[in-house]
């Protein structure tokens, strides 16, 4: 008996359909059993009728009820009574809390202007309403600084869209028809597990599955072959593959001639990118590079899945731009099972969001909506400044030069402001759907900013996170079981409705209601704050008139829980060109890139860790100030060379979400540093040793796990642990830089050089 039938047979139970809100391409549809006598949710499972997620939840979301009913769930507003960072708070009534916050905001805006208020959010929920819908109405009304939500994926989106035109590509179901699948920079079994059944279906039909990754991940171990590549060198591999395909005449001459732009220039620019040259950079044998190119060109159809780990280094945008040229080169777009997928979010780009937010950022960006409606707030500039979320430490500094550096400049042609043009210091920080004290680069600088006594910090949260410890006010928010929302996916073609299954726990409120109450406390009576959540979502659904949403209605969402956008099955978006680029073709040569200050043809942008050892040693010798042993360690650097550190997600966490659920903590055990046996042996490190991992930004203590499941010269620290659950209350972002990628000003979490020593203390 299915679970839906089991609970339908129980008179006191009702089953409510919803959707997972978290930062994952799968956006699972779920169902929740609620005991109507107690109002308590007793069970959760994947919706069996959803064509993509097919009744399965991941091991994290399968524990969602434990998170909702967690003993440490925040259920009342709190006001700080101890020093910032101490986590000492007292309960306060909602009316009193919003009144005090409003008074502080009025004072700040009167003294420093509206731009002194900064929102800070990301993907704690990807819902249209509880994510940025009501929040953008509120911050636009204030006239606050804007936030460029760049921490995850912007480099890849920019590179992909310069080539393809939009974040569209293969649908996941069509991977089942491929004969060759390249999973490139993606740990599918951890971060996209519902794609895997379609990969397995292809394998049953004889397809080969190759994983290109610095680590022998769960996915690589389940595939036919692991291709171990040095971090950040993917662009060099792609250029060499293009070289082989062109020089050996393996490209699709008809497709290239009709549906691409700049082939002759591409052929000329890749002449020097021989497999031998790429081998020196990537660490792969030249013979394997050549064979991979031939396999890709000859095994038809061929599919590529790329993901965000691929672009979290300095050259990430250009790497994705180069890889996304491959399907057009071999004509893979012609066939079901051929092409590439980065994100499916472009399928929804025709959505009318004017009822939620009238002004948005780059169409493909996940959770990167900017500000709506056109209202700039009284006494606010016509176009408020935009702060790059990766540079929160700089933004919270009182140094004008650092604040200027925090301004968002995604392209080479974007000018940096002078310190005099940086604007007012940030005096109010309002955090929601994010835990910046744990997740943001340059953690030392971020925490220094959060400790400022003159900074009003308000945090909307479920738990007393690392960030909440530094707040002046913590406002309890509802979980997905307790509010309305609508979600799109960035891994498939379905919209989903989330219906509240239970009443809010304690005094928790949806983000939308919290921002309404703050608006009311500020005296705002605009009609946009009077609409209920259900009214907003009904209006949003009714506004969708594009043909892709024909048949979508509120009643249909209530009945089914999800809706597939109207694209054909199979979906072959570029079988006959029709790329959403300026030329309508796949742009090997991009005039738009040239206008934006980039090389218009695919090229290789090296990761920063590839700088010469002499240059790096000189720079570090000037900057490093870790402890008294630093000079001695630098003098011994030839015996302890720096390693490249990457920090992909732990299997049981999702960013820092779920990192306080005891069962999931038990699965991950403790913060680890995976290190290759060769690198461990030269440092006298064995599994279980405490190791000190450090660079000029800071240091963190981790437990060594010696393993051959990654390439030598690279260490891997699964993240993201809450700092308060880590040794010394520091997590891996103590050592990550606030550097920016080549495109989109995104984060460089996988482009970090560190020293590793056994901790003898």
mmCIF file of C-alpha atoms in Angstrom, residues 230 236-237 239-240 269-284 286 289 603-604:
data_model
loop_
_atom_site.group_PDB
_atom_site.id
_atom_site.type_symbol
_atom_site.label_atom_id
_atom_site.label_comp_id
_atom_site.label_asym_id
_atom_site.label_seq_id
_atom_site.Cartn_x
_atom_site.Cartn_y
_atom_site.Cartn_z
ATOM 1 C CA UNK A 230 43.608 19.544 -11.489
ATOM 2 C CA UNK A 236 42.464 23.830 -20.955
ATOM 3 C CA UNK A 237 40.986 20.347 -21.349
ATOM 4 C CA UNK A 239 40.382 23.704 -25.649
ATOM 5 C CA UNK A 240 42.463 20.603 -26.340
ATOM 6 C CA UNK A 269 42.807 30.091 -31.932
ATOM 7 C CA UNK A 270 42.894 26.435 -30.811
ATOM 8 C CA UNK A 271 45.755 25.414 -33.100
ATOM 9 C CA UNK A 272 48.222 25.828 -30.238
ATOM 10 C CA UNK A 273 46.058 23.878 -27.777
ATOM 11 C CA UNK A 274 47.476 20.444 -28.394
ATOM 12 C CA UNK A 275 46.806 17.604 -25.947
ATOM 13 C CA UNK A 276 50.466 17.784 -24.937
ATOM 14 C CA UNK A 277 50.085 21.414 -23.881
ATOM 15 C CA UNK A 278 46.868 20.697 -22.009
ATOM 16 C CA UNK A 279 48.438 17.703 -20.307
ATOM 17 C CA UNK A 280 51.020 19.915 -18.600
ATOM 18 C CA UNK A 281 48.221 22.064 -17.191
ATOM 19 C CA UNK A 282 45.511 19.533 -16.350
ATOM 20 C CA UNK A 283 47.658 16.641 -15.119
ATOM 21 C CA UNK A 284 45.920 14.289 -17.566
ATOM 22 C CA UNK A 286 47.942 13.694 -23.521
ATOM 23 C CA UNK A 289 42.852 13.891 -23.710
ATOM 24 C CA UNK A 603 40.702 30.929 -24.254
ATOM 25 C CA UNK A 604 42.293 29.684 -21.056
#
